[in-house]
mmCIF file of C-alpha atoms in Angstrom:
data_model
loop_
_atom_site.group_PDB
_atom_site.id
_atom_site.type_symbol
_atom_site.label_atom_id
_atom_site.label_comp_id
_atom_site.label_asym_id
_atom_site.label_seq_id
_atom_site.Cartn_x
_atom_site.Cartn_y
_atom_site.Cartn_z
ATOM 1 C CA MET A 1 189.454 96.178 175.227
ATOM 2 C CA LEU A 2 189.964 92.431 177.207
ATOM 3 C CA LEU A 3 186.112 93.457 178.750
ATOM 4 C CA PHE A 4 184.147 93.687 175.552
ATOM 5 C CA PHE A 5 186.464 90.404 173.587
ATOM 6 C CA PHE A 6 185.423 88.483 176.511
ATOM 7 C CA MET A 7 181.907 89.797 175.862
ATOM 8 C CA VAL A 8 182.117 88.876 172.051
ATOM 9 C CA ALA A 9 183.904 85.489 172.863
ATOM 10 C CA THR A 10 181.615 84.590 175.699
ATOM 11 C CA VAL A 11 177.938 85.209 174.135
ATOM 12 C CA LEU A 12 178.620 83.958 170.808
ATOM 13 C CA ARG A 13 179.716 80.692 171.896
ATOM 14 C CA THR A 14 176.483 78.138 171.646
ATOM 15 C CA GLU A 15 177.353 74.752 171.708
ATOM 16 C CA ASP A 16 180.558 73.178 169.469
ATOM 17 C CA GLU A 17 178.878 72.593 166.530
ATOM 18 C CA LYS A 18 179.550 68.498 165.931
ATOM 19 C CA VAL A 19 178.437 67.635 162.605
ATOM 20 C CA GLN A 20 177.609 68.941 159.809
ATOM 21 C CA VAL A 21 173.708 70.291 158.795
ATOM 22 C CA THR A 22 172.638 72.121 155.954
ATOM 23 C CA LYS A 23 168.889 72.272 156.778
ATOM 24 C CA PRO A 24 166.305 71.804 154.373
ATOM 25 C CA GLU A 25 164.519 74.602 152.729
ATOM 26 C CA ALA A 26 160.888 75.059 153.353
ATOM 27 C CA SER A 27 157.944 77.288 153.460
ATOM 28 C CA GLU A 28 155.278 76.339 156.107
ATOM 29 C CA LEU A 29 158.126 78.233 158.494
ATOM 30 C CA TYR A 30 156.490 78.345 162.359
ATOM 31 C CA LYS A 31 158.700 80.562 164.707
ATOM 32 C CA VAL A 32 158.818 79.451 168.904
ATOM 33 C CA GLU A 33 157.832 82.529 170.725
ATOM 34 C CA LYS A 34 160.208 81.402 173.424
ATOM 35 C CA LYS A 35 163.202 79.778 172.587
ATOM 36 C CA HIS A 36 164.302 78.512 176.155
ATOM 37 C CA LEU A 37 162.028 76.256 175.831
ATOM 38 C CA ILE A 38 163.389 74.912 172.793
ATOM 39 C CA ARG A 39 166.059 71.894 172.911
ATOM 40 C CA TYR A 40 168.306 70.740 169.670
ATOM 41 C CA ILE A 41 169.389 67.833 168.105
ATOM 42 C CA ASN A 42 171.256 67.759 164.785
ATOM 43 C CA ILE A 43 172.210 64.867 162.985
ATOM 44 C CA GLY A 44 174.257 65.394 160.391
ATOM 45 C CA MET A 45 177.772 63.614 158.826
ATOM 46 C CA PRO A 46 180.619 64.504 161.719
ATOM 47 C CA MET A 47 182.841 67.850 161.254
ATOM 48 C CA ASP A 48 185.750 65.624 161.309
ATOM 49 C CA LYS A 49 186.329 62.293 159.367
ATOM 50 C CA ARG A 50 187.596 60.075 162.014
ATOM 51 C CA TYR A 51 184.245 60.165 163.766
ATOM 52 C CA GLY A 52 183.269 57.726 160.571
ATOM 53 C CA THR A 53 181.053 58.900 156.894
ATOM 54 C CA GLU A 54 177.772 57.931 158.683
ATOM 55 C CA PRO A 55 175.066 60.497 160.016
ATOM 56 C CA VAL A 56 175.198 60.542 163.585
ATOM 57 C CA ILE A 57 173.144 62.268 165.981
ATOM 58 C CA GLN A 58 174.570 65.474 168.026
ATOM 59 C CA LEU A 59 172.782 65.590 171.700
ATOM 60 C CA ASN A 60 173.720 69.114 173.338
ATOM 61 C CA ASP A 61 178.152 68.239 172.819
ATOM 62 C CA ALA A 62 178.077 64.200 172.615
ATOM 63 C CA PHE A 63 177.234 62.504 170.262
ATOM 64 C CA SER A 64 174.853 59.544 171.129
ATOM 65 C CA GLN A 65 172.982 57.215 169.945
ATOM 66 C CA PRO A 66 168.946 56.996 169.492
ATOM 67 C CA SER A 67 168.417 54.985 172.672
ATOM 68 C CA ASP A 68 170.505 58.303 174.508
ATOM 69 C CA VAL A 69 167.341 60.531 173.178
ATOM 70 C CA ARG A 70 164.815 59.738 176.204
ATOM 71 C CA ASP A 71 167.575 59.937 178.609
ATOM 72 C CA TRP A 72 168.595 63.288 177.316
ATOM 73 C CA ILE A 73 164.675 64.452 177.108
ATOM 74 C CA ASP A 74 164.336 63.653 181.281
ATOM 75 C CA LYS A 75 167.496 65.420 181.737
ATOM 76 C CA GLU A 76 166.804 68.722 179.557
ATOM 77 C CA ARG A 77 163.156 68.424 180.943
ATOM 78 C CA GLU A 78 164.386 69.288 184.597
ATOM 79 C CA THR A 79 166.239 72.277 183.759
ATOM 80 C CA LEU A 80 162.688 73.868 182.725
ATOM 81 C CA ALA A 81 160.202 75.529 185.103
ATOM 82 C CA GLU A 82 158.065 73.240 186.169
ATOM 83 C CA SER A 83 154.919 75.043 185.372
ATOM 84 C CA GLU A 84 157.317 75.067 181.493
ATOM 85 C CA GLN A 85 158.025 71.529 181.284
ATOM 86 C CA SER A 86 155.512 70.515 179.598
ATOM 87 C CA LYS A 87 155.504 73.090 176.803
ATOM 88 C CA MET A 88 159.210 72.009 175.905
ATOM 89 C CA TRP A 89 159.871 71.917 171.646
ATOM 90 C CA VAL A 90 162.328 69.763 170.400
ATOM 91 C CA SER A 91 163.919 71.326 167.231
ATOM 92 C CA LEU A 92 165.007 68.399 164.649
ATOM 93 C CA LYS A 93 168.450 69.435 162.762
ATOM 94 C CA VAL A 94 168.371 67.354 160.263
ATOM 95 C CA ASP A 95 171.003 67.383 156.930
ATOM 96 C CA GLN A 96 169.306 67.557 153.688
ATOM 97 C CA GLU A 97 170.404 64.331 152.943
ATOM 98 C CA THR A 98 169.837 62.119 155.815
ATOM 99 C CA LYS A 99 167.993 59.361 155.130
ATOM 100 C CA MET A 100 165.231 59.250 156.981
ATOM 101 C CA GLY A 101 165.539 55.963 159.011
ATOM 102 C CA ILE A 102 167.742 57.769 161.530
ATOM 103 C CA VAL A 103 165.176 60.517 162.213
ATOM 104 C CA THR A 104 162.720 57.753 162.166
ATOM 105 C CA SER A 105 164.330 56.412 165.454
ATOM 106 C CA VAL A 106 164.777 59.084 167.109
ATOM 107 C CA LYS A 107 161.368 60.168 166.690
ATOM 108 C CA GLN A 108 159.995 57.293 167.916
ATOM 109 C CA GLU A 109 162.385 57.820 171.061
ATOM 110 C CA LEU A 110 161.139 61.408 171.381
ATOM 111 C CA ARG A 111 157.347 59.576 171.585
ATOM 112 C CA GLN A 112 158.463 57.823 173.920
ATOM 113 C CA ALA A 113 159.500 60.332 176.076
ATOM 114 C CA SER A 114 156.343 62.051 175.572
ATOM 115 C CA ALA A 115 158.047 65.268 173.752
ATOM 116 C CA LEU A 116 155.638 65.289 171.330
ATOM 117 C CA LYS A 117 156.116 68.540 170.266
ATOM 118 C CA ILE A 118 158.582 69.219 167.434
ATOM 119 C CA LEU A 119 159.506 71.421 164.945
ATOM 120 C CA TYR A 120 161.483 70.449 161.983
ATOM 121 C CA SER A 121 164.251 73.027 161.018
ATOM 122 C CA ALA A 122 164.424 74.220 158.035
ATOM 123 C CA THR A 123 165.401 77.493 156.909
ATOM 124 C CA SER A 124 162.896 80.146 154.953
ATOM 125 C CA ARG A 125 161.946 79.936 150.711
ATOM 126 C CA ALA A 126 159.000 81.295 149.121
ATOM 127 C CA ARG A 127 155.507 78.983 148.136
ATOM 128 C CA THR A 128 155.939 76.412 145.646
ATOM 129 C CA GLY A 129 153.825 77.567 142.401
ATOM 130 C CA ALA A 130 152.785 80.123 144.055
ATOM 131 C CA GLU A 131 149.235 81.149 142.433
ATOM 132 C CA GLU A 132 147.368 84.432 141.595
ATOM 133 C CA MET B 1 220.947 103.814 182.709
ATOM 134 C CA ALA B 2 219.546 106.872 180.852
ATOM 135 C CA ARG B 3 216.057 106.907 182.356
ATOM 136 C CA ARG B 4 213.549 105.858 180.081
ATOM 137 C CA GLU B 5 210.022 108.402 179.467
ATOM 138 C CA LEU B 6 207.641 106.862 181.080
ATOM 139 C CA GLN B 7 205.839 105.182 177.333
ATOM 140 C CA GLU B 8 201.653 106.859 177.312
ATOM 141 C CA ILE B 9 199.206 104.592 175.116
ATOM 142 C CA ASN B 10 197.451 106.553 173.104
ATOM 143 C CA ALA B 11 194.056 105.842 173.584
ATOM 144 C CA GLY B 12 192.697 108.574 171.300
ATOM 145 C CA SER B 13 191.443 106.122 169.427
ATOM 146 C CA MET B 14 190.283 103.839 172.673
ATOM 147 C CA ALA B 15 186.582 104.760 172.246
ATOM 148 C CA ASP B 16 185.967 104.302 168.160
ATOM 149 C CA ILE B 17 186.920 100.668 169.221
ATOM 150 C CA ALA B 18 185.188 100.306 172.175
ATOM 151 C CA PHE B 19 182.138 101.489 169.986
ATOM 152 C CA LEU B 20 182.854 99.234 166.746
ATOM 153 C CA LEU B 21 183.592 96.445 169.124
ATOM 154 C CA LEU B 22 179.920 97.050 170.546
ATOM 155 C CA ILE B 23 178.639 97.543 167.552
ATOM 156 C CA PHE B 24 179.687 94.559 166.303
ATOM 157 C CA TRP B 25 178.357 92.883 169.186
ATOM 158 C CA LEU B 26 174.642 93.631 168.981
ATOM 159 C CA VAL B 27 174.752 92.970 165.635
ATOM 160 C CA THR B 28 175.675 89.152 165.556
ATOM 161 C CA THR B 29 174.202 88.719 168.407
ATOM 162 C CA THR B 30 170.507 89.280 166.781
ATOM 163 C CA ILE B 31 170.896 85.552 166.967
ATOM 164 C CA GLU B 32 169.546 83.276 163.856
ATOM 165 C CA SER B 33 166.049 83.043 164.689
ATOM 166 C CA ASP B 34 165.066 78.690 164.488
ATOM 167 C CA MET B 35 162.227 78.170 162.385
ATOM 168 C CA GLY B 36 160.821 75.121 161.242
ATOM 169 C CA ILE B 37 157.582 72.710 159.710
ATOM 170 C CA LYS B 38 156.067 72.394 163.802
ATOM 171 C CA ARG B 39 154.704 68.954 163.868
ATOM 172 C CA GLN B 40 152.472 67.362 166.986
ATOM 173 C CA LEU B 41 153.690 63.257 167.012
ATOM 174 C CA PRO B 42 151.224 60.719 168.307
ATOM 175 C CA PRO B 43 151.395 59.631 171.851
ATOM 176 C CA PRO B 44 153.195 56.066 171.941
ATOM 177 C CA VAL B 45 151.024 53.330 170.996
ATOM 178 C CA PRO B 46 150.468 50.667 173.532
ATOM 179 C CA ASP B 47 151.174 47.295 171.580
ATOM 180 C CA ASP B 48 147.735 45.712 171.904
ATOM 181 C CA ILE B 49 145.473 48.524 171.249
ATOM 182 C CA GLU B 50 143.630 47.945 168.002
ATOM 183 C CA ILE B 51 144.186 50.557 165.165
ATOM 184 C CA PRO B 52 140.766 51.265 163.063
ATOM 185 C CA GLN B 53 141.177 51.535 159.993
ATOM 186 C CA ALA B 54 139.480 54.769 158.156
ATOM 187 C CA LYS B 55 137.648 54.566 155.072
ATOM 188 C CA GLU B 56 140.094 54.243 152.319
ATOM 189 C CA GLN B 57 138.012 57.565 150.448
ATOM 190 C CA ASN B 58 138.591 59.314 153.992
ATOM 191 C CA VAL B 59 142.386 58.710 153.730
ATOM 192 C CA PHE B 60 144.565 61.067 151.329
ATOM 193 C CA ASN B 61 147.093 58.521 150.985
ATOM 194 C CA VAL B 62 151.442 59.634 150.620
ATOM 195 C CA LYS B 63 154.232 57.753 150.184
ATOM 196 C CA VAL B 64 157.698 57.747 149.544
ATOM 197 C CA ASN B 65 159.539 55.407 148.307
ATOM 198 C CA PHE B 66 163.788 55.006 148.509
ATOM 199 C CA LEU B 67 164.399 56.583 145.363
ATOM 200 C CA ASP B 68 162.447 59.420 146.861
ATOM 201 C CA LEU B 69 159.346 59.128 144.113
ATOM 202 C CA LEU B 70 155.369 59.725 145.476
ATOM 203 C CA LEU B 71 152.814 57.585 145.404
ATOM 204 C CA VAL B 72 149.830 59.921 145.970
ATOM 205 C CA GLU B 73 146.015 57.598 146.585
ATOM 206 C CA GLY B 74 148.173 54.666 143.735
ATOM 207 C CA GLN B 75 149.700 57.052 141.390
ATOM 208 C CA PRO B 76 152.575 58.024 140.741
ATOM 209 C CA LEU B 77 152.970 62.027 141.457
ATOM 210 C CA ASP B 78 155.248 64.575 141.096
ATOM 211 C CA MET B 79 156.280 66.786 143.672
ATOM 212 C CA ASP B 80 155.023 69.871 142.611
ATOM 213 C CA GLN B 81 151.533 68.276 141.529
ATOM 214 C CA LEU B 82 151.667 67.470 145.372
ATOM 215 C CA LYS B 83 150.285 70.307 147.054
ATOM 216 C CA ASN B 84 146.958 70.403 144.450
ATOM 217 C CA LYS B 85 146.358 67.456 144.635
ATOM 218 C CA ALA B 86 145.921 67.562 148.276
ATOM 219 C CA LYS B 87 144.037 71.055 148.371
ATOM 220 C CA GLU B 88 141.641 68.618 146.136
ATOM 221 C CA PHE B 89 141.061 66.469 148.587
ATOM 222 C CA LEU B 90 140.313 68.918 151.372
ATOM 223 C CA ILE B 91 138.306 71.189 149.766
ATOM 224 C CA ALA B 92 135.819 68.304 148.200
ATOM 225 C CA THR B 93 132.269 68.186 149.428
ATOM 226 C CA GLY B 94 131.772 64.268 148.261
ATOM 227 C CA ASP B 95 128.806 64.774 146.302
ATOM 228 C CA GLY B 96 131.200 65.297 142.842
ATOM 229 C CA VAL B 97 131.249 68.637 143.244
ATOM 230 C CA ILE B 98 134.534 70.766 143.751
ATOM 231 C CA THR B 99 133.468 73.850 144.705
ATOM 232 C CA HIS B 100 132.280 74.850 148.851
ATOM 233 C CA GLN B 101 129.021 75.674 149.839
ATOM 234 C CA ILE B 102 128.631 77.810 152.485
ATOM 235 C CA ASP B 103 124.701 78.584 151.706
ATOM 236 C CA ASN B 104 124.168 80.512 149.043
ATOM 237 C CA GLN B 105 127.772 81.544 148.336
ATOM 238 C CA GLU B 106 130.397 79.461 146.952
ATOM 239 C CA ILE B 107 134.156 79.109 148.305
ATOM 240 C CA GLY B 108 136.923 77.913 145.704
ATOM 241 C CA LYS B 109 134.615 79.166 143.036
ATOM 242 C CA ASN B 110 137.369 79.967 140.872
ATOM 243 C CA ARG B 111 138.289 76.088 141.008
ATOM 244 C CA ASP B 112 137.586 73.642 138.727
ATOM 245 C CA VAL B 113 135.200 71.560 138.466
ATOM 246 C CA ILE B 114 136.892 68.361 138.430
ATOM 247 C CA SER B 115 135.739 64.611 138.662
ATOM 248 C CA ILE B 116 137.053 61.993 139.693
ATOM 249 C CA THR B 117 136.450 57.988 139.193
ATOM 250 C CA GLY B 118 137.294 55.985 141.584
ATOM 251 C CA ALA B 119 137.979 52.205 141.805
ATOM 252 C CA ASN B 120 134.529 51.553 142.359
ATOM 253 C CA GLY B 121 133.372 53.433 138.884
ATOM 254 C CA LYS B 122 131.284 55.893 141.202
ATOM 255 C CA THR B 123 132.727 60.184 140.552
ATOM 256 C CA ASN B 124 135.022 61.146 142.829
ATOM 257 C CA ALA B 125 134.752 58.529 145.212
ATOM 258 C CA ALA B 126 138.118 58.909 146.487
ATOM 259 C CA PHE B 127 137.290 61.754 148.258
ATOM 260 C CA PRO B 128 135.387 62.257 151.549
ATOM 261 C CA GLU B 129 132.055 62.632 152.390
ATOM 262 C CA ARG B 130 131.880 66.267 153.780
ATOM 263 C CA LYS B 131 128.598 66.544 156.255
ATOM 264 C CA TRP B 132 126.070 69.530 156.509
ATOM 265 C CA VAL B 133 126.294 71.960 159.692
ATOM 266 C CA LYS B 134 123.161 72.868 159.648
ATOM 267 C CA LYS B 135 122.031 75.964 162.343
ATOM 268 C CA ALA B 136 118.497 74.379 162.984
ATOM 269 C CA GLU B 137 120.164 71.147 164.322
ATOM 270 C CA VAL B 138 123.107 72.146 165.735
ATOM 271 C CA LYS B 139 120.583 74.087 168.198
ATOM 272 C CA LEU B 140 118.661 71.541 168.647
ATOM 273 C CA LYS B 141 121.637 69.597 169.709
ATOM 274 C CA ILE B 142 122.342 72.642 172.002
ATOM 275 C CA ALA B 143 119.323 72.382 173.580
ATOM 276 C CA GLU B 144 119.413 69.013 174.084
ATOM 277 C CA TYR B 145 122.715 69.227 176.127
ATOM 278 C CA GLU B 146 121.443 72.468 178.095
ATOM 279 C CA LEU B 147 118.865 69.568 179.182
ATOM 280 C CA GLY B 148 121.490 67.038 179.786
ATOM 281 C CA VAL B 149 123.716 69.802 181.490
ATOM 282 C CA LYS B 150 120.838 70.531 184.142
ATOM 283 C CA THR B 151 119.455 67.186 184.808
ATOM 284 C CA ALA B 152 122.910 65.025 184.634
ATOM 285 C CA GLU B 153 124.089 63.455 187.195
ATOM 286 C CA PRO B 154 127.144 65.100 188.652
ATOM 287 C CA LYS B 155 129.430 62.508 187.871
ATOM 288 C CA ASP B 156 128.195 62.777 184.011
ATOM 289 C CA LYS B 157 128.112 66.888 184.115
ATOM 290 C CA ASP B 158 132.137 67.396 182.811
ATOM 291 C CA ALA B 159 131.031 65.089 179.697
ATOM 292 C CA PHE B 160 127.561 67.206 178.990
ATOM 293 C CA ILE B 161 129.134 70.419 179.234
ATOM 294 C CA LYS B 162 132.404 69.769 176.870
ATOM 295 C CA GLU B 163 130.010 68.194 174.756
ATOM 296 C CA LEU B 164 127.539 71.246 175.390
ATOM 297 C CA ALA B 165 131.107 73.658 174.361
ATOM 298 C CA LYS B 166 131.543 71.831 171.370
ATOM 299 C CA TRP B 167 128.160 72.181 169.511
ATOM 300 C CA ASN B 168 128.553 76.268 170.870
ATOM 301 C CA GLY B 169 131.638 76.235 168.467
ATOM 302 C CA LYS B 170 129.505 75.166 165.651
ATOM 303 C CA LEU B 171 127.105 77.618 166.344
ATOM 304 C CA THR B 172 129.506 80.531 166.274
ATOM 305 C CA THR B 173 131.391 79.095 163.174
ATOM 306 C CA ILE B 174 127.602 79.658 161.249
ATOM 307 C CA THR B 175 127.010 82.611 162.198
ATOM 308 C CA LEU B 176 130.974 83.579 161.456
ATOM 309 C CA LEU B 177 130.936 81.978 157.950
ATOM 310 C CA GLY B 178 127.486 83.064 157.511
ATOM 311 C CA GLY B 179 125.553 80.410 157.128
ATOM 312 C CA ASP B 180 125.376 76.363 157.306
ATOM 313 C CA TYR B 181 128.974 74.758 156.339
ATOM 314 C CA LYS B 182 130.236 71.175 155.484
ATOM 315 C CA GLU B 183 132.646 69.006 157.578
ATOM 316 C CA LEU B 184 135.112 66.922 157.022
ATOM 317 C CA PRO B 185 134.235 63.422 158.858
ATOM 318 C CA SER B 186 136.035 62.997 162.194
ATOM 319 C CA SER B 187 138.385 60.140 160.252
ATOM 320 C CA ALA B 188 139.285 62.058 156.784
ATOM 321 C CA LEU B 189 142.752 62.512 157.594
ATOM 322 C CA ILE B 190 146.006 63.029 155.280
ATOM 323 C CA SER B 191 148.261 60.322 155.520
ATOM 324 C CA MET B 192 152.066 60.408 154.403
ATOM 325 C CA GLN B 193 154.592 56.881 154.805
ATOM 326 C CA ASN B 194 158.148 57.753 153.866
ATOM 327 C CA ASP B 195 159.917 54.268 153.377
ATOM 328 C CA ASN B 196 163.747 55.081 155.739
ATOM 329 C CA ASN B 197 165.720 55.296 152.949
ATOM 330 C CA THR B 198 163.532 58.444 151.933
ATOM 331 C CA THR B 199 165.668 61.484 151.674
ATOM 332 C CA TYR B 200 165.382 64.156 154.663
ATOM 333 C CA ASN B 201 164.753 66.719 152.345
ATOM 334 C CA THR B 202 162.462 65.054 149.886
ATOM 335 C CA TYR B 203 160.622 63.764 153.349
ATOM 336 C CA LEU B 204 160.203 67.469 154.604
ATOM 337 C CA GLN B 205 159.508 68.955 150.983
ATOM 338 C CA VAL B 206 156.290 66.653 151.204
ATOM 339 C CA GLN B 207 155.172 68.031 154.957
ATOM 340 C CA ASN B 208 155.517 71.530 153.852
ATOM 341 C CA GLU B 209 153.225 70.643 149.714
ATOM 342 C CA LEU B 210 151.053 69.124 152.855
ATOM 343 C CA GLN B 211 151.147 71.870 154.999
ATOM 344 C CA SER B 212 151.070 74.560 152.464
ATOM 345 C CA ALA B 213 147.709 73.000 151.236
ATOM 346 C CA VAL B 214 146.386 73.116 154.478
ATOM 347 C CA ASN B 215 147.618 76.728 154.802
ATOM 348 C CA GLU B 216 146.466 78.101 151.650
ATOM 349 C CA LEU B 217 142.869 76.858 151.617
ATOM 350 C CA ARG B 218 142.902 78.375 155.577
ATOM 351 C CA ASP B 219 144.764 81.788 153.828
ATOM 352 C CA GLU B 220 141.860 82.174 150.662
ATOM 353 C CA LEU B 221 138.971 81.333 153.139
ATOM 354 C CA ALA B 222 140.041 83.590 156.123
ATOM 355 C CA PHE B 223 140.437 86.386 153.668
ATOM 356 C CA ALA B 224 137.677 85.807 151.380
ATOM 357 C CA LYS B 225 135.437 86.022 155.440
ATOM 358 C CA PHE B 226 137.283 88.448 157.547
ATOM 359 C CA GLY B 227 139.585 90.222 155.322
ATOM 360 C CA GLN B 228 142.784 89.155 156.841
ATOM 361 C CA THR B 229 144.344 85.634 155.803
ATOM 362 C CA TYR B 230 144.795 82.633 158.592
ATOM 363 C CA SER B 231 148.265 83.669 159.489
ATOM 364 C CA GLU B 232 147.275 87.487 160.644
ATOM 365 C CA LEU B 233 144.561 85.953 162.574
ATOM 366 C CA GLU B 234 147.104 83.623 164.258
ATOM 367 C CA ASP B 235 149.795 86.693 164.922
ATOM 368 C CA ILE B 236 147.289 88.612 166.274
ATOM 369 C CA TYR B 237 145.480 85.957 168.474
ATOM 370 C CA GLY B 238 149.454 84.917 169.792
ATOM 371 C CA LYS B 239 150.434 88.463 170.691
ATOM 372 C CA ASN B 240 146.963 88.313 172.618
ATOM 373 C CA LYS B 241 145.135 85.210 174.143
ATOM 374 C CA GLN B 242 141.958 86.994 175.681
ATOM 375 C CA ASP B 243 141.462 88.024 171.934
ATOM 376 C CA LYS B 244 138.140 85.767 171.761
ATOM 377 C CA LYS B 245 136.450 86.974 168.222
ATOM 378 C CA THR B 246 139.846 86.020 166.539
ATOM 379 C CA LEU B 247 140.343 82.767 168.394
ATOM 380 C CA ASP B 248 136.942 82.270 167.460
ATOM 381 C CA LYS B 249 137.683 83.221 163.858
ATOM 382 C CA ILE B 250 140.208 80.197 164.221
ATOM 383 C CA THR B 251 138.164 78.319 165.375
ATOM 384 C CA ALA B 252 135.955 79.080 161.978
ATOM 385 C CA VAL B 253 138.306 78.214 159.052
ATOM 386 C CA ARG B 254 139.330 75.299 161.080
ATOM 387 C CA ALA B 255 136.378 73.765 161.342
ATOM 388 C CA LEU B 256 136.114 73.835 157.448
ATOM 389 C CA TYR B 257 139.939 73.280 156.761
ATOM 390 C CA PRO B 258 140.704 70.414 159.620
ATOM 391 C CA GLN B 259 144.816 69.701 159.527
ATOM 392 C CA ARG B 260 145.252 66.363 160.090
ATOM 393 C CA ILE B 261 148.039 65.740 158.694
ATOM 394 C CA SER B 262 149.311 61.543 160.164
ATOM 395 C CA GLU B 263 152.284 60.085 159.673
ATOM 396 C CA ALA B 264 151.435 56.015 159.462
ATOM 397 C CA GLU B 265 153.864 53.773 162.344
ATOM 398 C CA PRO B 266 157.145 53.593 160.613
ATOM 399 C CA ARG B 267 158.154 49.747 159.008
ATOM 400 C CA ASP B 268 160.865 47.969 158.266
ATOM 401 C CA ALA B 269 160.124 49.086 154.612
ATOM 402 C CA GLY B 270 161.884 48.412 151.349
ATOM 403 C CA SER B 271 160.720 44.901 150.234
ATOM 404 C CA ILE B 272 156.798 45.599 151.125
ATOM 405 C CA TYR B 273 155.768 48.178 148.807
ATOM 406 C CA TYR B 274 156.315 49.102 145.440
#
């Protein structure tokens, strides 16, 4: 019984979501086959209002500044096998109400860190104006 | 003290509980798969580099302001018209006709022929000029580069081999499409610029519509030519990277509709446009 409880509890725990993210909807979605190559950056309002009501960046489990992104990328890249380091994906999970300013600064940092393959995370919907 | 009987746990239902838990665990751990719009960021630009300016007709400009309003090719536009506008740009042949010729067959024939008068008074001046890729010319080029590979100095050889591969690819494309085709000039691209106060949702919708325009055109062409949509072809190739034939088909479709969605270097906007 306990064994099962722990199985459930441990497997489900990914990272703490510290920011509120409602993903936008999009139709042209791409699915990365190898999930272990993806690293996530969350941007949105903090869940806990004590941390303010402006969008913040969450890297792993911590609130961060755009300037932290470069070091974080380097660190995350180290966790991958050398042959796979160039195949790393960065998935941007951004709340749909966020202003682009913070997203742009993160993207600039990603460029500087040469993490160029990115994914704008979104939920699936049908194409607009489907003709024929 | 009365001797208490040792209580036994009723374990009869244990198996059922365990089973249920197992099911629960199986179901909940099918982790939500992460999907999104794929983008390749440009590598960082050194400060001293001068960015070449593309001809205006070769660039499809999309600007989004802080109120999430779109300015497309200098005109305000609704989001739901963006896709068709982008398609017009991609499909235009530059000679006043918005249908696509491959030899004598026409692709995209069901579209309305639209002529748009550009700022300079020329019809369809807003569209990039596609150039013919003709079989005879491609063959000449191949012969030229084959000779080059044979006679070149060792240090130049790689460059020749690369060029040769490029032109061989074009020949394969011609064969697959069944005739000569027109390709977009290499500077033709879709350019997007947004404001720092643009909402992320709007930004992503614009990206999505532009991507959608490219994908739909590709699907249409691939289906007309090969009986499979472009995304199906990509799926097939994704599963088997040795599948040279499918790769050639993908390359052929891409040759006609290249995906060049670029983002302008962000500016601190606000006052600059509008």
